[in-house]
Tab-separated table of C-alpha atoms in Angstrom:
chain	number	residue	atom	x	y	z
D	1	UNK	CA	54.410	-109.112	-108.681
D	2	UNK	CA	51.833	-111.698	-109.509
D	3	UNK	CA	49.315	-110.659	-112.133
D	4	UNK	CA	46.157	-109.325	-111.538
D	5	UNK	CA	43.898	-112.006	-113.173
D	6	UNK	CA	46.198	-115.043	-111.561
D	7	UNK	CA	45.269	-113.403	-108.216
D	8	UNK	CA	41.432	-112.673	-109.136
D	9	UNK	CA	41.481	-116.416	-110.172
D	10	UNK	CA	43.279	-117.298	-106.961
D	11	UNK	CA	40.609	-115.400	-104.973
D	12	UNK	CA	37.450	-116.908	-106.415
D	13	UNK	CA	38.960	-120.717	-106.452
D	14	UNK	CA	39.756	-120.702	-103.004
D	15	UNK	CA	36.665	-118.804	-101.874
D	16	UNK	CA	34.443	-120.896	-103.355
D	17	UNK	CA	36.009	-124.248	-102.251
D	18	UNK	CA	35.443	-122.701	-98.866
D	19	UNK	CA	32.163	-122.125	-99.840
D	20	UNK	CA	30.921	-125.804	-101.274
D	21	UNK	CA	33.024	-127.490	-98.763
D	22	UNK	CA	31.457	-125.948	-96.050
D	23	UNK	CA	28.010	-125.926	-97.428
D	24	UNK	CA	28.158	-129.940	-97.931
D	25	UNK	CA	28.959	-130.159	-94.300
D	26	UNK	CA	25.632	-128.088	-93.323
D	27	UNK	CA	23.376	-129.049	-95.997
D	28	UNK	CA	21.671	-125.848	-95.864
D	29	UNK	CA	20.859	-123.344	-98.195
D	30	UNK	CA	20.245	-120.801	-95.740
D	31	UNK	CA	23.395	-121.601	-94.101
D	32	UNK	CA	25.455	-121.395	-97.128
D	33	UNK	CA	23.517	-118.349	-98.048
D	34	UNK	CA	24.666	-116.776	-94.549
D	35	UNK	CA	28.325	-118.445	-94.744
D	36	UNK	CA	28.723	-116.691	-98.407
D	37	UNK	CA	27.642	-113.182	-97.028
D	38	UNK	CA	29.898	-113.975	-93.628
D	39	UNK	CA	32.973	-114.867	-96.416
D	40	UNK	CA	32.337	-111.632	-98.591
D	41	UNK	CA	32.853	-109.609	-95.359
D	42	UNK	CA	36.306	-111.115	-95.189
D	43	UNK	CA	37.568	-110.530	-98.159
D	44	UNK	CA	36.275	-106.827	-99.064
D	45	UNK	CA	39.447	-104.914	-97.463
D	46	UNK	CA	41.956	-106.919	-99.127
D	47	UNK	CA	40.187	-107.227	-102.527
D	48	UNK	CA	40.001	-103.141	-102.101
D	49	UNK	CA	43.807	-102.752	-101.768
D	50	UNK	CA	44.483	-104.845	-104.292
D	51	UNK	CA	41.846	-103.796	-107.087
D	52	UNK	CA	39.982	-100.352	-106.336
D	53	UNK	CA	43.405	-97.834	-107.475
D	54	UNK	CA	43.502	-99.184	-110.945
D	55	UNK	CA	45.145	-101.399	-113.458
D	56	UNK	CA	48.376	-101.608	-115.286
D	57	UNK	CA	47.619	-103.719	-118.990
D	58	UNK	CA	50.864	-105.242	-120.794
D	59	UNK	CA	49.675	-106.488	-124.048
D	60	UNK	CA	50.405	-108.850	-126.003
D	61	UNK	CA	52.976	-106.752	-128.643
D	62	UNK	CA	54.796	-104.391	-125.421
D	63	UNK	CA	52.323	-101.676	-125.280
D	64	UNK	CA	51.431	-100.318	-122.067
D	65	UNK	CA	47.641	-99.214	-121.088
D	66	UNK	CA	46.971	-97.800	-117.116
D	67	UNK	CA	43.735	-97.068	-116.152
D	68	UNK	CA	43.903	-94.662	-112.888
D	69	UNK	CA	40.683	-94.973	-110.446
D	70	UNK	CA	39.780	-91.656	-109.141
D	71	UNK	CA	39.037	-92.121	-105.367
D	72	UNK	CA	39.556	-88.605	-103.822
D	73	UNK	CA	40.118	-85.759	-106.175
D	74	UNK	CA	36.485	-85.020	-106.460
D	75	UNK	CA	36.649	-84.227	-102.646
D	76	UNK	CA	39.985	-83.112	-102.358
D	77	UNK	CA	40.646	-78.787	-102.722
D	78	UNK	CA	44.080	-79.402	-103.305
D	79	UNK	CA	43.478	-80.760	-107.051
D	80	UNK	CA	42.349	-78.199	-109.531
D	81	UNK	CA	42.292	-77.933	-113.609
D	82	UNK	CA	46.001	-77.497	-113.112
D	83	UNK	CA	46.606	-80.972	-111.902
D	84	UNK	CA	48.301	-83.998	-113.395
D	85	UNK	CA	48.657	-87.602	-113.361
D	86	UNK	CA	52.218	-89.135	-114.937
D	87	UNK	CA	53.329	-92.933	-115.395
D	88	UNK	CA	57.064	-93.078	-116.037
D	89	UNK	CA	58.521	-95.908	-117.013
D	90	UNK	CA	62.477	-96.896	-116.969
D	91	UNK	CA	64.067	-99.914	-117.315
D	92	UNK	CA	64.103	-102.702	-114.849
D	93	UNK	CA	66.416	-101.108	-111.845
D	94	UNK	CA	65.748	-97.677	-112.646
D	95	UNK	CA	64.438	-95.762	-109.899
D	96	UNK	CA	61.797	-92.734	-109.882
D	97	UNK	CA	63.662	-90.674	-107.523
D	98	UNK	CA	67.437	-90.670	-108.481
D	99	UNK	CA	68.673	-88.483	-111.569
D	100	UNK	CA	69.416	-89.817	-115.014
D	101	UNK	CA	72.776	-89.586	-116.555
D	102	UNK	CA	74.003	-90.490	-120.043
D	103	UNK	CA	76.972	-90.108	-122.886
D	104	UNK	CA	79.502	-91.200	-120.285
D	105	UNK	CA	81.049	-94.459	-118.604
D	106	UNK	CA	81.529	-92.782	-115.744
D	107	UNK	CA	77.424	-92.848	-114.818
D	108	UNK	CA	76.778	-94.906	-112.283
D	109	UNK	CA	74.685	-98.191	-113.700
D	110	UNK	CA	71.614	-96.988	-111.322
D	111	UNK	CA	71.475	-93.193	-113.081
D	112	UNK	CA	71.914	-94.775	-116.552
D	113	UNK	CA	68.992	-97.192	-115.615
D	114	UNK	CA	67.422	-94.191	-114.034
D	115	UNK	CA	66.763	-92.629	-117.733
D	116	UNK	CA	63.655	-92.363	-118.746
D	117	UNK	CA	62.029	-93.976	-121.684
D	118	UNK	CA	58.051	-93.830	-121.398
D	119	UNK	CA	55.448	-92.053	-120.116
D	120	UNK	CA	51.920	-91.376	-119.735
D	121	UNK	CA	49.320	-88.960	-118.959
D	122	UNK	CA	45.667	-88.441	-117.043
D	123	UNK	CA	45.430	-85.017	-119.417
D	124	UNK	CA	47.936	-83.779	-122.301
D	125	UNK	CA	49.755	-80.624	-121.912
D	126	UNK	CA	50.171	-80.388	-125.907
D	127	UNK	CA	53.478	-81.688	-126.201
D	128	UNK	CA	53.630	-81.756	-129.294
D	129	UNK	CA	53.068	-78.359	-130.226
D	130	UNK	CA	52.001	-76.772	-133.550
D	131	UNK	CA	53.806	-79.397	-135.137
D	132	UNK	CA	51.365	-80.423	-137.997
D	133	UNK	CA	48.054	-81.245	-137.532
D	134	UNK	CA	48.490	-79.468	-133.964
D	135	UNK	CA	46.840	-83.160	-132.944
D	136	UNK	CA	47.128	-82.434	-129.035
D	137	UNK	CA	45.866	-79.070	-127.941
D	138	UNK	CA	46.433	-78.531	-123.617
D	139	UNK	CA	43.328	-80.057	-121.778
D	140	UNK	CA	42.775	-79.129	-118.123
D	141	UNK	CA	43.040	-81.763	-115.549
D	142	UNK	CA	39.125	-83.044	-114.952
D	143	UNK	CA	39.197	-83.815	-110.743
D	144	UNK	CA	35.519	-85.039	-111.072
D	145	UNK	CA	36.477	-88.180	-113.824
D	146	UNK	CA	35.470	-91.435	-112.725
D	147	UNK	CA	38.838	-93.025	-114.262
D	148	UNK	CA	41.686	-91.737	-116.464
D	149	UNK	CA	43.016	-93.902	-119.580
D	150	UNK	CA	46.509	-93.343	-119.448
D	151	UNK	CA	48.582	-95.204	-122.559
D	152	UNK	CA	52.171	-94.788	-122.424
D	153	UNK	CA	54.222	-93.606	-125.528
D	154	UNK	CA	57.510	-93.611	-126.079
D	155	UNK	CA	59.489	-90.562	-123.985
D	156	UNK	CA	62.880	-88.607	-124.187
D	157	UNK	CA	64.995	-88.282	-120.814
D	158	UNK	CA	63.321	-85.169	-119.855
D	159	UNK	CA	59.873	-86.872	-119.878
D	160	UNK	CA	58.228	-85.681	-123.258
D	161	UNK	CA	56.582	-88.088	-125.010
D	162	UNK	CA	58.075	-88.343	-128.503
D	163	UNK	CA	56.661	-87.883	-131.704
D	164	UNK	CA	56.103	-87.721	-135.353
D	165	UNK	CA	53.760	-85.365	-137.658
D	166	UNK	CA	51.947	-84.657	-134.080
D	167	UNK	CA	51.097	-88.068	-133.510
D	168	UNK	CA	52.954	-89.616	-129.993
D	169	UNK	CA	54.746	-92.859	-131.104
D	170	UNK	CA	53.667	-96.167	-129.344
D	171	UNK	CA	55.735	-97.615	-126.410
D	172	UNK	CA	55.878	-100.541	-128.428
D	173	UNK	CA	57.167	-98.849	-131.842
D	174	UNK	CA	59.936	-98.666	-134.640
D	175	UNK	CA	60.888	-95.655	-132.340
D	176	UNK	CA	61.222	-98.273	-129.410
D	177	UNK	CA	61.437	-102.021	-130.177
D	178	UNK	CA	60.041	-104.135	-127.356
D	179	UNK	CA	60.856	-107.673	-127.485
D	180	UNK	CA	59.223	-110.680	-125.389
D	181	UNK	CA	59.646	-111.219	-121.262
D	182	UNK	CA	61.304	-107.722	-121.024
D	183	UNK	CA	61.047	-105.861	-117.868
D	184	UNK	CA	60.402	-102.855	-116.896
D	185	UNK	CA	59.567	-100.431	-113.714
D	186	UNK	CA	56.510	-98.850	-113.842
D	187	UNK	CA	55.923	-95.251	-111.378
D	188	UNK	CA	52.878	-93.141	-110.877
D	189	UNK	CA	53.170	-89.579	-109.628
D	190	UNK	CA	50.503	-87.120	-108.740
D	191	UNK	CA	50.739	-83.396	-109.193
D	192	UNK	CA	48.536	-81.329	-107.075
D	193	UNK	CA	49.674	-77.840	-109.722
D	194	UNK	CA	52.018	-78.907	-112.633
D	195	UNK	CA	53.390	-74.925	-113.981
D	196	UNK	CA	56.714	-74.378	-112.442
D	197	UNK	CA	59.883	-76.245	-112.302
D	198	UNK	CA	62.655	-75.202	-114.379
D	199	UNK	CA	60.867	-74.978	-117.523
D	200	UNK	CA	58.155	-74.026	-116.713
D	201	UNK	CA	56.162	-77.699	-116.791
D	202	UNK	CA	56.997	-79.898	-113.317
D	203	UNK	CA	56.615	-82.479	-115.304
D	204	UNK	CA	59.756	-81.602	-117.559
D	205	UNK	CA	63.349	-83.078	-116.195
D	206	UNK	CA	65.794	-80.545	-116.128
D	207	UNK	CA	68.689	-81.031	-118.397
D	208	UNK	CA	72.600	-79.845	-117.678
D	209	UNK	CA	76.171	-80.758	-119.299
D	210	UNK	CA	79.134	-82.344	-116.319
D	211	UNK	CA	81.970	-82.940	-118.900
D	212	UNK	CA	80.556	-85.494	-121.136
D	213	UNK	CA	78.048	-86.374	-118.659
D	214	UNK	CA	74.395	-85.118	-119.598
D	215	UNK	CA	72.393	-85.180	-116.395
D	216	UNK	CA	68.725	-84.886	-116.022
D	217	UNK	CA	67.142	-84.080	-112.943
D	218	UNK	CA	64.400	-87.024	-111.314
D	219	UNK	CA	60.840	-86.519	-111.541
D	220	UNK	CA	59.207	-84.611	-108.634
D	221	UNK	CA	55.547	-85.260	-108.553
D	222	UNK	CA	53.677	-84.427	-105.411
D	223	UNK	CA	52.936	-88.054	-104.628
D	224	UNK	CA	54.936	-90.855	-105.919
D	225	UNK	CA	53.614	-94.930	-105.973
D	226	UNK	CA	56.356	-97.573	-105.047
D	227	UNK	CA	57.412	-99.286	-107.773
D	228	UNK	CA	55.717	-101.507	-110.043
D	229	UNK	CA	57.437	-104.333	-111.542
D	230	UNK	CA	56.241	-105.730	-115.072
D	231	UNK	CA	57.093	-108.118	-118.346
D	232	UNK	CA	55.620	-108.179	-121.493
D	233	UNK	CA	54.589	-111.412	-122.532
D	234	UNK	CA	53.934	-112.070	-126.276
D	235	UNK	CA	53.588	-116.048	-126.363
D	236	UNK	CA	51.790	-117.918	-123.740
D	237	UNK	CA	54.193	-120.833	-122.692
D	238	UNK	CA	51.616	-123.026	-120.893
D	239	UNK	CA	47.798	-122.588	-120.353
D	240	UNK	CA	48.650	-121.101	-117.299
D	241	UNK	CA	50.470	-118.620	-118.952
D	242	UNK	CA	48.904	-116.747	-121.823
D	243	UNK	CA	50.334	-113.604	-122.938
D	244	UNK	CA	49.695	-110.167	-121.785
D	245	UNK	CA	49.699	-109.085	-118.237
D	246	UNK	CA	47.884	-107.188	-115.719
D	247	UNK	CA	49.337	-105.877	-112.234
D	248	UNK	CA	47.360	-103.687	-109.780
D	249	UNK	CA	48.231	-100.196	-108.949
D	250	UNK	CA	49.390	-99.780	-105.203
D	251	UNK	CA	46.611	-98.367	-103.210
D	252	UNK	CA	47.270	-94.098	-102.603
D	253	UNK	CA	47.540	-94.965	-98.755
D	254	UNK	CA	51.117	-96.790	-100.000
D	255	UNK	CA	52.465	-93.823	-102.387
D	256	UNK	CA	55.061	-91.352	-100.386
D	257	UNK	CA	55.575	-87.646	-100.893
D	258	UNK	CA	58.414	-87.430	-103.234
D	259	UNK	CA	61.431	-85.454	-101.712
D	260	UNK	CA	62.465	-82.722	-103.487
D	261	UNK	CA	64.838	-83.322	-106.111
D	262	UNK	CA	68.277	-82.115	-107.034
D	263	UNK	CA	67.819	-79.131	-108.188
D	264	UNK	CA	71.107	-77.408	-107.051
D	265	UNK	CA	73.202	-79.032	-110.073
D	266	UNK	CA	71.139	-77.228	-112.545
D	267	UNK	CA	71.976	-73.568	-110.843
D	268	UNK	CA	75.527	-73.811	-111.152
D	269	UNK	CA	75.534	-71.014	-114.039
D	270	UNK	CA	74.013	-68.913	-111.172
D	271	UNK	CA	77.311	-68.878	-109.411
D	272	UNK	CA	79.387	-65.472	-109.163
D	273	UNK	CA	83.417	-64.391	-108.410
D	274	UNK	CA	81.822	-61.859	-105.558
D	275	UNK	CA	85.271	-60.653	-104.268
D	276	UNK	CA	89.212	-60.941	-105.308
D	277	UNK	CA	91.570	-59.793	-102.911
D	278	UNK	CA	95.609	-59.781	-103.019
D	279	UNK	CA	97.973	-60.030	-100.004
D	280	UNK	CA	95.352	-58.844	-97.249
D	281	UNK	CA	96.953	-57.240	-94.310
D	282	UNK	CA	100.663	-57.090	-95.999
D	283	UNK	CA	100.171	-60.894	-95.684
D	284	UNK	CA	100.799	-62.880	-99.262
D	285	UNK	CA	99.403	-65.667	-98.018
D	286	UNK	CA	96.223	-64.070	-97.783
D	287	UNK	CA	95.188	-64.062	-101.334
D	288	UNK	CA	91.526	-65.019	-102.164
D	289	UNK	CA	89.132	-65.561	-104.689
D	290	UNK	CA	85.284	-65.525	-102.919
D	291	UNK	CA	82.166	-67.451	-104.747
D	292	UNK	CA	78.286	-67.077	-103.999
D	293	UNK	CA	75.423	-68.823	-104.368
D	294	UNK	CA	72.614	-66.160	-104.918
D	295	UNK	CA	70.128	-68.861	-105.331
D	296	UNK	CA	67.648	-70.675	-102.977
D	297	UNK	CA	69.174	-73.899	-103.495
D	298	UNK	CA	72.467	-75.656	-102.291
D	299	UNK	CA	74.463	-75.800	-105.359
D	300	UNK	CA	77.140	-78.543	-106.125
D	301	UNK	CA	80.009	-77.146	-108.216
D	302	UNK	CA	80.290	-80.883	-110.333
D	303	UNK	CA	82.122	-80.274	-113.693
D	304	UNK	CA	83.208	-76.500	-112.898
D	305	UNK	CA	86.355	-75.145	-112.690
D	306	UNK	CA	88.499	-71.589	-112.124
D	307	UNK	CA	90.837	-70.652	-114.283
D	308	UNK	CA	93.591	-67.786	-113.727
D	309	UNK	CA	95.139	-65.806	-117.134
D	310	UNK	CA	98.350	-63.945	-115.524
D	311	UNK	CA	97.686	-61.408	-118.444
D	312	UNK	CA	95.371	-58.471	-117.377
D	313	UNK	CA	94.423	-57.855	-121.038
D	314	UNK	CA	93.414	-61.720	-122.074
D	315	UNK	CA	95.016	-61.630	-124.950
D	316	UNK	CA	96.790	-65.447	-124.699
D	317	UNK	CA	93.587	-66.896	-124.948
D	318	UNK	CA	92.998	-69.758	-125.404
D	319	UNK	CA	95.949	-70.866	-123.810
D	320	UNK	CA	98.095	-70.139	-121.266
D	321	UNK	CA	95.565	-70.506	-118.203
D	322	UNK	CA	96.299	-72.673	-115.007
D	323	UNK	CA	92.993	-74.417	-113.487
D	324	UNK	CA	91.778	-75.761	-110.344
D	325	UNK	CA	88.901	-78.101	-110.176
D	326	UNK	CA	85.863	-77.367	-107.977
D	327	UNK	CA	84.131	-80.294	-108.458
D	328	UNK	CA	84.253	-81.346	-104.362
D	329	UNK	CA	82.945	-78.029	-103.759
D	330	UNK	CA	79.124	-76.824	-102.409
D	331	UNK	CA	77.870	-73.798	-101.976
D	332	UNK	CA	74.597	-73.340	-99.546
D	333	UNK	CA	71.288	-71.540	-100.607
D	334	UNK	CA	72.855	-67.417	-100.625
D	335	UNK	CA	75.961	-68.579	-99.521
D	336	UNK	CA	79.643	-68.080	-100.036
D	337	UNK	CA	83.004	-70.504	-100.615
D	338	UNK	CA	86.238	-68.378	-100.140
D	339	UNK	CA	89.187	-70.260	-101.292
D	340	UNK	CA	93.019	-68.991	-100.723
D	341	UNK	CA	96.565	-69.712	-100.048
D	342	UNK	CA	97.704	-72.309	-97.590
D	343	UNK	CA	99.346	-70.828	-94.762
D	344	UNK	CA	96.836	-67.786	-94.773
D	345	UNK	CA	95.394	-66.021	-91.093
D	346	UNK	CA	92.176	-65.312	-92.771
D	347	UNK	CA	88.669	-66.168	-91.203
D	348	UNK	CA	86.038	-67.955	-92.741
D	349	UNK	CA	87.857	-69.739	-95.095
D	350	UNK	CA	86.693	-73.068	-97.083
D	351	UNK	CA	89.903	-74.102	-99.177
D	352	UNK	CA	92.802	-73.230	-100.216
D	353	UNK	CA	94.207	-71.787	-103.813
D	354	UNK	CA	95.766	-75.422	-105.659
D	355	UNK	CA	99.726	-74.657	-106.659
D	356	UNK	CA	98.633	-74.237	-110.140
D	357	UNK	CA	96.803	-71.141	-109.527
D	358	UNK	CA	98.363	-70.424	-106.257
D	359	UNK	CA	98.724	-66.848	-105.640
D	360	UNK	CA	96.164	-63.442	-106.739
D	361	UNK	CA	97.612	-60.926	-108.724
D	362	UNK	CA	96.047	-57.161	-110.103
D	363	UNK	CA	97.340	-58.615	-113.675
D	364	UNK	CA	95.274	-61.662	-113.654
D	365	UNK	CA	92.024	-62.735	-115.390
D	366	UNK	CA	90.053	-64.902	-113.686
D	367	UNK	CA	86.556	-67.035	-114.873
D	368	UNK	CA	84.332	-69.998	-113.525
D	369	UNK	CA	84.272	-72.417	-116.654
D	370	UNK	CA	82.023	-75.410	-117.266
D	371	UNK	CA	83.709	-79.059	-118.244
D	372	UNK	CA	87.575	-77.809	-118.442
D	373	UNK	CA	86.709	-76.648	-121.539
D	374	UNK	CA	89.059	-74.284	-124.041
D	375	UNK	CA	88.487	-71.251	-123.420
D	376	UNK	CA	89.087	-68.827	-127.016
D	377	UNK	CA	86.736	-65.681	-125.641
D	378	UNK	CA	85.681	-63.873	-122.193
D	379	UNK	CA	82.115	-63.441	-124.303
D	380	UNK	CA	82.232	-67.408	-124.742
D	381	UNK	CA	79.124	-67.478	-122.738
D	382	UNK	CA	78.811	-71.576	-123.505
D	383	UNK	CA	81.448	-71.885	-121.339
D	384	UNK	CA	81.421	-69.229	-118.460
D	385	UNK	CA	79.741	-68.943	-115.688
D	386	UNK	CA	81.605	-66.201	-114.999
D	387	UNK	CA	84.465	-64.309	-116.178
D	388	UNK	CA	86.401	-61.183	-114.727
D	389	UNK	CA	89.512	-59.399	-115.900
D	390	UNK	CA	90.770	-55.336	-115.119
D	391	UNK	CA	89.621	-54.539	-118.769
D	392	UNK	CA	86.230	-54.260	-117.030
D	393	UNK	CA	84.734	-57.769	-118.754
D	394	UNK	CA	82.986	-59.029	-115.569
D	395	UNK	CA	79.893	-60.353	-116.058
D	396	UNK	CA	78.569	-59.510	-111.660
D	397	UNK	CA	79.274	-57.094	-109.113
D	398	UNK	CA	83.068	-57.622	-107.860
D	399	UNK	CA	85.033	-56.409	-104.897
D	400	UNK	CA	88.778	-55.871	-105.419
D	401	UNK	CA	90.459	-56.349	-102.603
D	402	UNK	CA	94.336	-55.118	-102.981
């Protein structure tokens, strides 16, 4: 993306050798007068996409600076005190709208470049907290501001912006070394309310555990900009090319509503054993185990897996359990997943039982357990989602089907 002031330069040398050329030809004042008002005409739309949103400022030691222009909000009923403004900004390839993963090599190189690692703010939400001085107490979104001066600071993967003693560290800091002609991707979002999400800020990236994996869920801002591409640029290496830049912020007619996000993944500890049932109709084949979704979101079982005890009381934990991974397994918004034994004549079936587990006894103990962990309690709540056994340790309402 060429920098603002190369293209400002661009505009005014060509305009005006328009201009003088022209004007020698006519030898009129008037007429240049005229020509110059005729040229101005020209150029106002495209000068207004280009200029009128706002500014993105790379100086010269890595520190970011946007200044927002406020074209609608004033008007607008849909933007209130609870509104919000966020620049996030990822490495170069990281994208806005995918998920961020980390602590594994199995993350894909777009969700590890997807990671967050600035942001900034048109009002601050007091992120820091009473830490203190207390520095940064909430402010309430202003709709009728001319501009908003939005510096970015250095920001953890679910989108806080870091500090120390109350005071936000610097993009460009000890916290986060910035070195010459890196590059970066720069997004804007817009949020029309910020309070909700699943921590109670929008704004805030939901966190979860797959394995090893830690995943955080995209931003999901109302309004999103494309992407901005930029490089800090400490020493100038011609004339041409002094150091700092400046890109312009896409025009609002160019952002897109952001889809929403994944949000399923993060309700998996939501997901319930709703029914057990043994040899249905005299038939041993038809052994089940049914799951549900009580939730208003598909949810992706990534990372979870059932276990089976054949020991009613639990008392060989933590060994002696067979598993089955779940991990190709979805479950829809208040849905259910019934898995059983091959060969079985039951309806509405999803999958079938693995030969580990393989059949459904009145002696087993059964639980949904995050990462394949070890399992040493049934009150090991860190790693159940659920957990049932005949000693009455279910943690949901169960059918028993024998």
């Amino acid at each position: 993306m060429r920098k603002q002031k190369e293209i400002v330069g661009l505009y005014c040398l060509v305009k005006g050798a328009v201009f003088l050329c022209l004007c020698a030809v006519l030898f009129s004042v008037q007429a240049c007068s005229a020509l110059e008002d005729a040229l101005e005409g020209l150029w106002t739309d495209s000068q207004e996409q280009l200029l009128d949103q706002g500014t993105i400022f790379v100086d010269d030691t890595g520190n970011i600076e946007v200044t927002f222009n406020n074209l609608e909000f004033a008007t607008n009923p849909l933007f209130s005190e609870a509104s919000f403004i966020s620049v996030w900004v990822y490495k170069r390839g990281g994208d806005a709208r995918v998920r961020c993963c980390t602590g594994s090599s199995d993350c894909p190189q777009l969700e590890q470049d997807s990671c967050l690692i600035g942001v900034g703010f048109s009002n601050d939400l007091n992120f820091a907290g009473s830490r203190y001085l207390n520095l940064h107490i909430p402010r309430p979104f202003n709709k009728y501001a001319t501009s908003y001066f939005m510096p970015v600071y250095v920001a953890d993967k679910e989108g806080t912006p870091t500090n120390y003693q109350g005071s936000y560290n610097d993009f460009s800091s000890p916290v986060n070394a910035v070195g010459d002609r890196e590059l970066y991707t720069v997004y804007l979002g817009i949020f029309y309310n910020v309070i909700g999400g699943f921590t109670g800020l929008r704004i805030k990236n939901a966190k979860t555990t797959v394995g090893d994996k830690e995943i955080y869920s995209q931003v999901q801002p109302d309004y999103l900009s494309p992407p901005i591409f930029i490089e800090t640029r400490f020493y100038p290496r011609s004339i041409e090319d002094p150091p700092g830049s400046t890109y312009s912020i896409p025009h609002l007619a160019s952002w897109t509503p952001n889809p929403a996000g994944e949000s399923g993944l993060f309700n998996r500890a939501s997901i319930r054993i709703n029914e057990i049932g043994n040899a249905i109709g005299g038939t041993t084949a038809n052994d089940f185990i049914e799951l549900y979704n009580p939730t208003s979101t598909s949810v992706p079982l990534e990372g979870v897996y059932l276990y089976r005890w054949t020991d009613s009381q639990c008392d060989s934990l933590p060994s002696g359990e067979t598993t089955q991974s779940l991990g190709d397994v979805i479950i829809p918004a208040g849905g259910y997943y019934v898995l059983s034994r091959s060969g079985n004549t039951l309806s509405n079936v999803n999958g079938n039982l693995n030969s580990s587990i393989n059949n459904v006894s009145g002696n087993d103990c059964w639980a949904l357990v995050f990462g394949n962990d070890t399992v040493f309690s049934p009150t090991d709540s860190s790693d159940f989602l659920d957990f049932f056994s005949r000693t009455g340790d279910c943690l949901c309402p169960l059918k028993l089907l024998w």
